[in-house]
mmCIF file of C-alpha atoms in Angstrom:
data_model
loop_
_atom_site.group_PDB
_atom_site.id
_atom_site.type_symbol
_atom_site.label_atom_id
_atom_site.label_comp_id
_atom_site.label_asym_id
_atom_site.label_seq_id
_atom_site.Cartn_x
_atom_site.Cartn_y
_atom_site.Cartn_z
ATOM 1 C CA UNK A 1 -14.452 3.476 -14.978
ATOM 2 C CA UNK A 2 -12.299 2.555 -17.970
ATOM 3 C CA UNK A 3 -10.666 -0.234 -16.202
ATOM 4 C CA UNK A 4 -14.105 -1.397 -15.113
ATOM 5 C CA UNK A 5 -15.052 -1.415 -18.904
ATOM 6 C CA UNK A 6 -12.275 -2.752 -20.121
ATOM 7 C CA UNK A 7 -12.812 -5.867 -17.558
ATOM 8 C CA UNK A 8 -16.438 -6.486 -18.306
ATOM 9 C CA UNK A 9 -15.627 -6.419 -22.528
ATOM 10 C CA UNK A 10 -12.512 -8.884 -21.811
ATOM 11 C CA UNK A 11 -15.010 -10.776 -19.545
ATOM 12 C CA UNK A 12 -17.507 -11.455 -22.204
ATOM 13 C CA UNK A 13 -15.177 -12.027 -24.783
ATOM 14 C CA UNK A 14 -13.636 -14.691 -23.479
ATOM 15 C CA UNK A 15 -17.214 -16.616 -21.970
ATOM 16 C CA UNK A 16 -18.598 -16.253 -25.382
ATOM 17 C CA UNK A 17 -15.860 -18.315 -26.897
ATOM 18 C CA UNK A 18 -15.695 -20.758 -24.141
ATOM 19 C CA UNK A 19 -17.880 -23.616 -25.579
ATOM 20 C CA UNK A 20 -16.467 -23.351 -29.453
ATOM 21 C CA UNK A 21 -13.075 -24.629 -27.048
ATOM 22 C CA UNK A 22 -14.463 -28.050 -27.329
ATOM 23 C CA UNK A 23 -15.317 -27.539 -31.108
ATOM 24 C CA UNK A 24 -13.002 -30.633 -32.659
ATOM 25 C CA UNK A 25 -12.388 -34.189 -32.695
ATOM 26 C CA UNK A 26 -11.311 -36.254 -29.892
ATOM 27 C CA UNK A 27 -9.311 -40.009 -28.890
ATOM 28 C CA UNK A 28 -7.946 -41.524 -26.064
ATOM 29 C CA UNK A 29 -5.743 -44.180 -25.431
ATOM 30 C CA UNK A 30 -8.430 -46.191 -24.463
ATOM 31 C CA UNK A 31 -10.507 -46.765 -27.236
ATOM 32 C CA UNK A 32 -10.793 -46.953 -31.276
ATOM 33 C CA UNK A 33 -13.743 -44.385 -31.292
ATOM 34 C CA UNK A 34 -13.410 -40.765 -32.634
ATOM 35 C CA UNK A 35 -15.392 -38.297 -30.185
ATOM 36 C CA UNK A 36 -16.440 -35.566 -32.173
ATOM 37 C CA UNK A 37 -17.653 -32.698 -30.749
ATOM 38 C CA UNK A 38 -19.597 -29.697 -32.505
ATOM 39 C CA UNK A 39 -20.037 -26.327 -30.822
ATOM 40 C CA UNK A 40 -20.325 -22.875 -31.635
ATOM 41 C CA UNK A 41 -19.662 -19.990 -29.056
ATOM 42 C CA UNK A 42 -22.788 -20.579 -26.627
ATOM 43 C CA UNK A 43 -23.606 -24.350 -26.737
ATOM 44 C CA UNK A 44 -22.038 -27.599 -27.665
ATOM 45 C CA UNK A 45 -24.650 -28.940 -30.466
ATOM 46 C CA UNK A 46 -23.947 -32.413 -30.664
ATOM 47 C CA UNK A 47 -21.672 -35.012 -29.535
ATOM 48 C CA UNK A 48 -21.101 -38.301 -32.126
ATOM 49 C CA UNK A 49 -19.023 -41.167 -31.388
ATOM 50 C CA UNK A 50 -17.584 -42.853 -34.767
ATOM 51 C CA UNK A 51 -15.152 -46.363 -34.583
ATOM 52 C CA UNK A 52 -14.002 -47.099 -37.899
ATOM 53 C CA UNK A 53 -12.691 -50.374 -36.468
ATOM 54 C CA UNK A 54 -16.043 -51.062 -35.246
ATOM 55 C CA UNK A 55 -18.179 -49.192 -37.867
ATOM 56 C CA UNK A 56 -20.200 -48.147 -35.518
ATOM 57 C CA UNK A 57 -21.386 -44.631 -34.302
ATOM 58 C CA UNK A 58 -23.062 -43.749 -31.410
ATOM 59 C CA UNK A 59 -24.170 -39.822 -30.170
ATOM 60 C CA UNK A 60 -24.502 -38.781 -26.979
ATOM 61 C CA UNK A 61 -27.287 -36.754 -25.416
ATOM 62 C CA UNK A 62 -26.358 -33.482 -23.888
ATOM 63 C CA UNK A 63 -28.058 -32.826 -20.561
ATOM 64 C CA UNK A 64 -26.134 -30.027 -19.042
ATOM 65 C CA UNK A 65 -24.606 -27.114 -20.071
ATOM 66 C CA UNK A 66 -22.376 -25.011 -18.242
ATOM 67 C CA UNK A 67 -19.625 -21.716 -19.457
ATOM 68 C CA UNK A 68 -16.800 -24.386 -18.853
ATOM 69 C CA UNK A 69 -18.150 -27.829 -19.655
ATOM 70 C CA UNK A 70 -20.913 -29.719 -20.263
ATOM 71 C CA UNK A 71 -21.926 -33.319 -19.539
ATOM 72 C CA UNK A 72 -23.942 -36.041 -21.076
ATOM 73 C CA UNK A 73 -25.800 -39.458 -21.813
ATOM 74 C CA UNK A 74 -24.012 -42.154 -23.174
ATOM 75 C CA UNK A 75 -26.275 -45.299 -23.952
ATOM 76 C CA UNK A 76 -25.105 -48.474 -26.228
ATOM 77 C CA UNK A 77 -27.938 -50.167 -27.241
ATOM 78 C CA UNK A 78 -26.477 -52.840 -28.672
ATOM 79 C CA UNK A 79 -25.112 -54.066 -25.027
ATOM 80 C CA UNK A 80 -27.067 -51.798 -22.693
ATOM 81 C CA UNK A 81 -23.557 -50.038 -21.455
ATOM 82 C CA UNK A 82 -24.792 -46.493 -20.208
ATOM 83 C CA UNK A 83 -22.837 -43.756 -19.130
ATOM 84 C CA UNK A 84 -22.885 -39.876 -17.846
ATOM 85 C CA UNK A 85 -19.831 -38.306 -19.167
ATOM 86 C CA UNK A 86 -18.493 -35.071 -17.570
ATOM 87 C CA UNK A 87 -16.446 -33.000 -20.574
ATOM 88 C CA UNK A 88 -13.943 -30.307 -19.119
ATOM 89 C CA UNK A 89 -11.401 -28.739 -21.118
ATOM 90 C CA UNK A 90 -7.608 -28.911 -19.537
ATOM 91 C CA UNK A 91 -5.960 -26.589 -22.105
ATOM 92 C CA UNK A 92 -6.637 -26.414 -26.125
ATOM 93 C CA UNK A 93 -5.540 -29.809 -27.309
ATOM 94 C CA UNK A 94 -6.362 -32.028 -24.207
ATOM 95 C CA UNK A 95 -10.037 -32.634 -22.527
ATOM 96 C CA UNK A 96 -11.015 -34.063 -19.615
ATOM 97 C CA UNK A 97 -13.812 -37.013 -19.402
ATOM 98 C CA UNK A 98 -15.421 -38.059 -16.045
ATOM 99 C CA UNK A 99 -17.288 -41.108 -16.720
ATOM 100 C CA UNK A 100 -20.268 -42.403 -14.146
ATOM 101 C CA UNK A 101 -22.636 -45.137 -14.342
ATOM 102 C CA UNK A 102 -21.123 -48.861 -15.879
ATOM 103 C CA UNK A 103 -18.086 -46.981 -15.647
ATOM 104 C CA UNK A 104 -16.362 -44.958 -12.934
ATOM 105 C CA UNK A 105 -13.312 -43.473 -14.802
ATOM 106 C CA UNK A 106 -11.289 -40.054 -15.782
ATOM 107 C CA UNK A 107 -10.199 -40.637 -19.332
ATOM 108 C CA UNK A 108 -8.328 -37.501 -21.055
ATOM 109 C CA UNK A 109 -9.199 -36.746 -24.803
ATOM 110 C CA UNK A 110 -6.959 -35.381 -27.514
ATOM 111 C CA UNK A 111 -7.673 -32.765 -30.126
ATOM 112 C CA UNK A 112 -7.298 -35.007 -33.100
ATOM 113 C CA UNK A 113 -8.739 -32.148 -35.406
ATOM 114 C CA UNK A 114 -9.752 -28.644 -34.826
ATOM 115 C CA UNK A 115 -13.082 -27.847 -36.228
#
């Protein structure tokens, strides 16, 4: 019974930190925006895009949510470029982007800045 115990309080422990994981800001090789992500321990908040080369920012709408990543809604309106982007962390300092929709990609992210 204490082993049993002892699992379940480990077990919730470490779910109820899972989504402050992605807590942070993100870059890739790929491009001159900043993904910023802000969490806490249940639920990623927001997602904002910020190019300081471009000065331009653009935030992404979160559609799903899940204990070990999330996705979202990528939409440029200034040239209609519209993406679903999978987010999946890989360890702490590296994610893992699926993109679908104007582009079919795997991009990995890193941890610029813990937040």
């Amino acid at each position: 019974m204490k082993k049993l115990f002892l699992v379940l309080a480990l077990s919730t422990t470490l779910l109820s930190t899972a989504q402050k994981g992605f807590s942070g800001s993100w870059i890739s090789d790929t491009s001159s925006y900043y993904t910023n992500i802000i969490a806490d321990s249940t639920l990623v908040a927001r997602v904002i895009n910020i190019s300081f080369h471009e000065n331009r920012v653009i935030e992404e709408t979160i559609i799903k949510q899940k204990k070990d990543s999330f996705k979202t809604l990528l939409v440029n309106k200034r040239n209609g470029y519209s993406v679903e982007i999978k987010y999946m962390l890989k360890d702490d300092n590296n994610l893992i982007c699926v993109y679908t929709g104007d582009l079919n990609r795997t991009i990995k992210l890193k941890r610029v800045i813990k937040h």
